[in-house]
PDB file of C-alpha atoms in Angstrom:
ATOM      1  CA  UNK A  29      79.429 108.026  73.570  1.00 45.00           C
ATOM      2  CA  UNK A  30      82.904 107.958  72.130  1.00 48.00           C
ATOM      3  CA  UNK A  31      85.226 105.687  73.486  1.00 71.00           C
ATOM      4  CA  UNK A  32      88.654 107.625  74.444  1.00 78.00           C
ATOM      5  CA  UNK A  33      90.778 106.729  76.998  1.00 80.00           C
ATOM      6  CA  UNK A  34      91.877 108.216  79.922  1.00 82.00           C
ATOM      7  CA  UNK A  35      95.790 109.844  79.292  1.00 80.00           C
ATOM      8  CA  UNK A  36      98.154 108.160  81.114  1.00 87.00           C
ATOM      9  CA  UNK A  37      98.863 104.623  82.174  1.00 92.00           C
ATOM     10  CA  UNK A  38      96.476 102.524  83.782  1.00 95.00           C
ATOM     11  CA  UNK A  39      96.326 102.312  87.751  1.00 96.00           C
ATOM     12  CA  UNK A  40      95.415  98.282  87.268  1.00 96.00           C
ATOM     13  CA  UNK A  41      95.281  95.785  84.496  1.00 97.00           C
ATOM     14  CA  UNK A  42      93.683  92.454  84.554  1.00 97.00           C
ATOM     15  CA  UNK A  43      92.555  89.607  82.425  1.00 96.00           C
ATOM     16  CA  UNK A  44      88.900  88.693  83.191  1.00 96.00           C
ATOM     17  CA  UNK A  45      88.822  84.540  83.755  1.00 96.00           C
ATOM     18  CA  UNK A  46      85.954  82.042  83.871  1.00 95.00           C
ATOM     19  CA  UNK A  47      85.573  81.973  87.592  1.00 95.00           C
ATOM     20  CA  UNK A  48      84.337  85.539  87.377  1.00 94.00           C
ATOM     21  CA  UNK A  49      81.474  84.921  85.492  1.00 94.00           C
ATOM     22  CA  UNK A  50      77.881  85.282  85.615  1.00 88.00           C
ATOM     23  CA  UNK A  51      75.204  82.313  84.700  1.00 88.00           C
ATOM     24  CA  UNK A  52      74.725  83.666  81.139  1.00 86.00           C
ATOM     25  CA  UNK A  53      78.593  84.206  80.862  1.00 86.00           C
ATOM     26  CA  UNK A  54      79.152  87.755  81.617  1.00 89.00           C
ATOM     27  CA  UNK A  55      81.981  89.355  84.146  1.00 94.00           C
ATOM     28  CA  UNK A  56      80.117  89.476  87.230  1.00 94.00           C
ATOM     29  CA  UNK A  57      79.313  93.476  87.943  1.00 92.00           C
ATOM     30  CA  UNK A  58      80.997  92.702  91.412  1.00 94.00           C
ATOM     31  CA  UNK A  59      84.013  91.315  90.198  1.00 96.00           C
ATOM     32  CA  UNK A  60      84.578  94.599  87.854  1.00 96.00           C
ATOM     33  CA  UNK A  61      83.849  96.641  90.950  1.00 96.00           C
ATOM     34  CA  UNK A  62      85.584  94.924  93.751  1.00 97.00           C
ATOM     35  CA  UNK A  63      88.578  95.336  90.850  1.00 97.00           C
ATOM     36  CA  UNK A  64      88.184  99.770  90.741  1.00 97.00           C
ATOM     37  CA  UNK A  65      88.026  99.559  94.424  1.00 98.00           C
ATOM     38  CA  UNK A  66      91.139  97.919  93.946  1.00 98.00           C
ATOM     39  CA  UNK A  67      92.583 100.723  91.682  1.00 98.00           C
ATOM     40  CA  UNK A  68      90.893 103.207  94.068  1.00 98.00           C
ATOM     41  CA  UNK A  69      92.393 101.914  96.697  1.00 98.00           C
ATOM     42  CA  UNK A  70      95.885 101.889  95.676  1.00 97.00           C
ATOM     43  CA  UNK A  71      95.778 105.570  94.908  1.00 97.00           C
ATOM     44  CA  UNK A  72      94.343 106.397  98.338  1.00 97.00           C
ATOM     45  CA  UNK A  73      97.421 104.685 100.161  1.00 96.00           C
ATOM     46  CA  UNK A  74      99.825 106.543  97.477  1.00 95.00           C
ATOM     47  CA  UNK A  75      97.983 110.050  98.439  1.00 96.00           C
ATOM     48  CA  UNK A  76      97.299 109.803 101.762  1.00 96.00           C
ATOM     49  CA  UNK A  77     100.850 107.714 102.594  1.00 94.00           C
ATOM     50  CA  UNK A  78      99.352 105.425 104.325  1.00 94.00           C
ATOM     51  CA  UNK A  79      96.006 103.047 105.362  1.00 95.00           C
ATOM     52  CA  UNK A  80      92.575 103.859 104.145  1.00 97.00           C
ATOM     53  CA  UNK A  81      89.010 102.734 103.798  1.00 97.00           C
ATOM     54  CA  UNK A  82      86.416 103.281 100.946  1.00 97.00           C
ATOM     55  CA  UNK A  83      83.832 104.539 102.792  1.00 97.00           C
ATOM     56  CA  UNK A  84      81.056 104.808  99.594  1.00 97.00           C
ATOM     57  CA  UNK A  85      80.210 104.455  95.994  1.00 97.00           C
ATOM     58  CA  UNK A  86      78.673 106.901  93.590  1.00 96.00           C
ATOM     59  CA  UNK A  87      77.048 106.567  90.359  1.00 92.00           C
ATOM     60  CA  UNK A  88      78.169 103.650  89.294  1.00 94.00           C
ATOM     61  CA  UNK A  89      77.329 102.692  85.790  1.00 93.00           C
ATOM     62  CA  UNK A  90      77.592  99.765  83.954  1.00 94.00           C
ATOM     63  CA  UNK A  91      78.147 101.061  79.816  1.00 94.00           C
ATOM     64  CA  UNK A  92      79.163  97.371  78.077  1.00 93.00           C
ATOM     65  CA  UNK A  93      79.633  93.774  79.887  1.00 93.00           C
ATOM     66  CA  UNK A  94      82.976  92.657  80.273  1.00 94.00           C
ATOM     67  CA  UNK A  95      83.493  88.654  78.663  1.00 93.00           C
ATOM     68  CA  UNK A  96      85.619  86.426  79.554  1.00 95.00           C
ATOM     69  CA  UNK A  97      89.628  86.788  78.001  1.00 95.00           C
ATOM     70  CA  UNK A  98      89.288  90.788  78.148  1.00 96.00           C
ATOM     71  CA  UNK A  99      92.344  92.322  79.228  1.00 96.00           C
ATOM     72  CA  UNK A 100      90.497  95.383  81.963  1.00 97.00           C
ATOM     73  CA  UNK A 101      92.412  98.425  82.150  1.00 97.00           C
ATOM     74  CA  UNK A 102      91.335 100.557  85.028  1.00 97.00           C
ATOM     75  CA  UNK A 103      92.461 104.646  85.623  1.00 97.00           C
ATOM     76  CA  UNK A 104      91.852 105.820  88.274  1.00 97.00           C
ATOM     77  CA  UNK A 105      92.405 109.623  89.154  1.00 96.00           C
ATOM     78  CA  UNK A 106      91.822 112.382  92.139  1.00 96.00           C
ATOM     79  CA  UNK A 107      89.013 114.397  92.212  1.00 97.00           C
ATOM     80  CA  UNK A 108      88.892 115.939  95.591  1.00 97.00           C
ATOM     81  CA  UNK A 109      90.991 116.248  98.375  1.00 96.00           C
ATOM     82  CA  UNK A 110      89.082 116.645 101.562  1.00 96.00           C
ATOM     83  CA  UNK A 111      90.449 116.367 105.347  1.00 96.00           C
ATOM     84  CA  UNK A 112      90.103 113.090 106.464  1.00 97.00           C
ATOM     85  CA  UNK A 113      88.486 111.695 103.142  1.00 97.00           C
ATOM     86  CA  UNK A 114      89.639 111.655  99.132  1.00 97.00           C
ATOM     87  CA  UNK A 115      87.281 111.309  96.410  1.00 98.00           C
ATOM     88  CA  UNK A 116      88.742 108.981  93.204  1.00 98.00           C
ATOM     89  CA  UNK A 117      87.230 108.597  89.742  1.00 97.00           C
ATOM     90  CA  UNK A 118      87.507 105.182  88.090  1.00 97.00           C
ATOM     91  CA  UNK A 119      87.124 103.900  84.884  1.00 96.00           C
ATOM     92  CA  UNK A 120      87.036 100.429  83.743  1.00 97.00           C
ATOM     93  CA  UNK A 121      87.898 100.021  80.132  1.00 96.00           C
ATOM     94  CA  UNK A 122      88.127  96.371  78.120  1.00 96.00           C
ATOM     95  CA  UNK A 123      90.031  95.103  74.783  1.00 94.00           C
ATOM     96  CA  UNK A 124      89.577  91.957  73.221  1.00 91.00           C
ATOM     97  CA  UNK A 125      92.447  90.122  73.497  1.00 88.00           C
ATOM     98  CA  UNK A 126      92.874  89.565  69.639  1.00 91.00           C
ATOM     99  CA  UNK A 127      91.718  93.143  69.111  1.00 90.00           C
ATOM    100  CA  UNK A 128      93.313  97.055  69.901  1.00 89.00           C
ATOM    101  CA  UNK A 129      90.058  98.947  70.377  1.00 90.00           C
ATOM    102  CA  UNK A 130      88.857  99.462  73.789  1.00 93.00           C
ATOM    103  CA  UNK A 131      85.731 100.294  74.859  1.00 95.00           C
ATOM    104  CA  UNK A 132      85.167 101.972  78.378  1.00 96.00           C
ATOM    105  CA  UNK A 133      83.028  99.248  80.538  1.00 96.00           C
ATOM    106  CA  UNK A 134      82.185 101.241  83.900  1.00 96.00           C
ATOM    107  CA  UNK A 135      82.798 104.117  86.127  1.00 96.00           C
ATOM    108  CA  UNK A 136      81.962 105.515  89.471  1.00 97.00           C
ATOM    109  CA  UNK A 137      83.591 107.656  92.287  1.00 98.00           C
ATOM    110  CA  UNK A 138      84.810 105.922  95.333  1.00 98.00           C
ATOM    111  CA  UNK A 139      85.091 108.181  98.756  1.00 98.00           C
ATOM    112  CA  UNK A 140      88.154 106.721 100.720  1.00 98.00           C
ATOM    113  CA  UNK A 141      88.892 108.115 104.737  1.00 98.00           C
ATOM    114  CA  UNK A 142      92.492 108.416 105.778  1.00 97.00           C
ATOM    115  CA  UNK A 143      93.299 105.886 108.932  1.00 96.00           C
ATOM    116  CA  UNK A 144      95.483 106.078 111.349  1.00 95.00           C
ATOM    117  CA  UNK A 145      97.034 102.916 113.038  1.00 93.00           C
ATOM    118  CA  UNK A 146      94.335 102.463 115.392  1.00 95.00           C
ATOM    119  CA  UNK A 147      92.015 102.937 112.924  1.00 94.00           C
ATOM    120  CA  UNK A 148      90.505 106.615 113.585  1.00 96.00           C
ATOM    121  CA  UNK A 149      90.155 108.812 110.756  1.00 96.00           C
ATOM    122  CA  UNK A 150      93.031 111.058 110.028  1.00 96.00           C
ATOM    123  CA  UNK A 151      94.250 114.417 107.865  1.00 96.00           C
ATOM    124  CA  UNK A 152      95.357 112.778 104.126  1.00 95.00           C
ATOM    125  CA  UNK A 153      97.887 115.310 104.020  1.00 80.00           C
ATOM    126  CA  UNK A 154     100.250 115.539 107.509  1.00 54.00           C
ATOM    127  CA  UNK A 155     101.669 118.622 108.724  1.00 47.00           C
ATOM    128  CA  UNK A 156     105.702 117.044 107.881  1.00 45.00           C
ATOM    129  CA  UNK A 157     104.798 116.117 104.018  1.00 45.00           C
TER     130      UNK A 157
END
């Protein structure tokens, strides 16, 4: 599998720390994915312009381990639009801090639902946009 990164700038970029880590020294695969739900999550609010919830996770896969230092660069990007509900690719790629090649880390698709304020699924996209 080639590594070659998304175009475009990342939606979030991190340093993994020691805290994050695993008993044999890995990034915990929870921290990398609580950090694409992140990215996710930020597009959701930007698309539909306002609160939303990831409502599942789909084939995530775990390519390399992330160690402590790496600088995590994660894209995130639209795949489908639905009513109430967006579906957003992520990708977590790492670099070494002393190093410029990357290697892509992880991906999966996170479903997000629109909310309204009482928390009630809504349409992403509003009539007045």
């Amino acid at each position: 599998m080639p590594d070659s990164q998304p175009p475009g700038l990342p939606t979030i970029r991190t340093i993994a720390m020691p805290a994050d880590t695993n008993p044999a020294g890995d990034i915990f695969g929870g921290w990398l994915m609580s950090q694409m739900d992140l990215a996710a999550g930020s597009v959701a609010a930007l698309t539909a312009r306002g609160r939303s919830a990831t409502i599942a996770v789909e084939g995530m896969k775990f390519h390399r381990p992330v160690k402590v230092g790496d600088e995590v660069s994660l894209y995130a990007e639209i795949v489908h639009i639905g009513r109430t509900s967006m579906r957003i690719h992520v990708e977590a790629w790492r670099r070494q801090r002393e190093s410029e090649i990357t290697q892509q880390v992880t991906e999966a698709t996170f479903t997000f639902v629109a909310l309204d304020e009482t928390g009630a699924a809504r349409p992403v996209l509003s009539s007045t946009e």
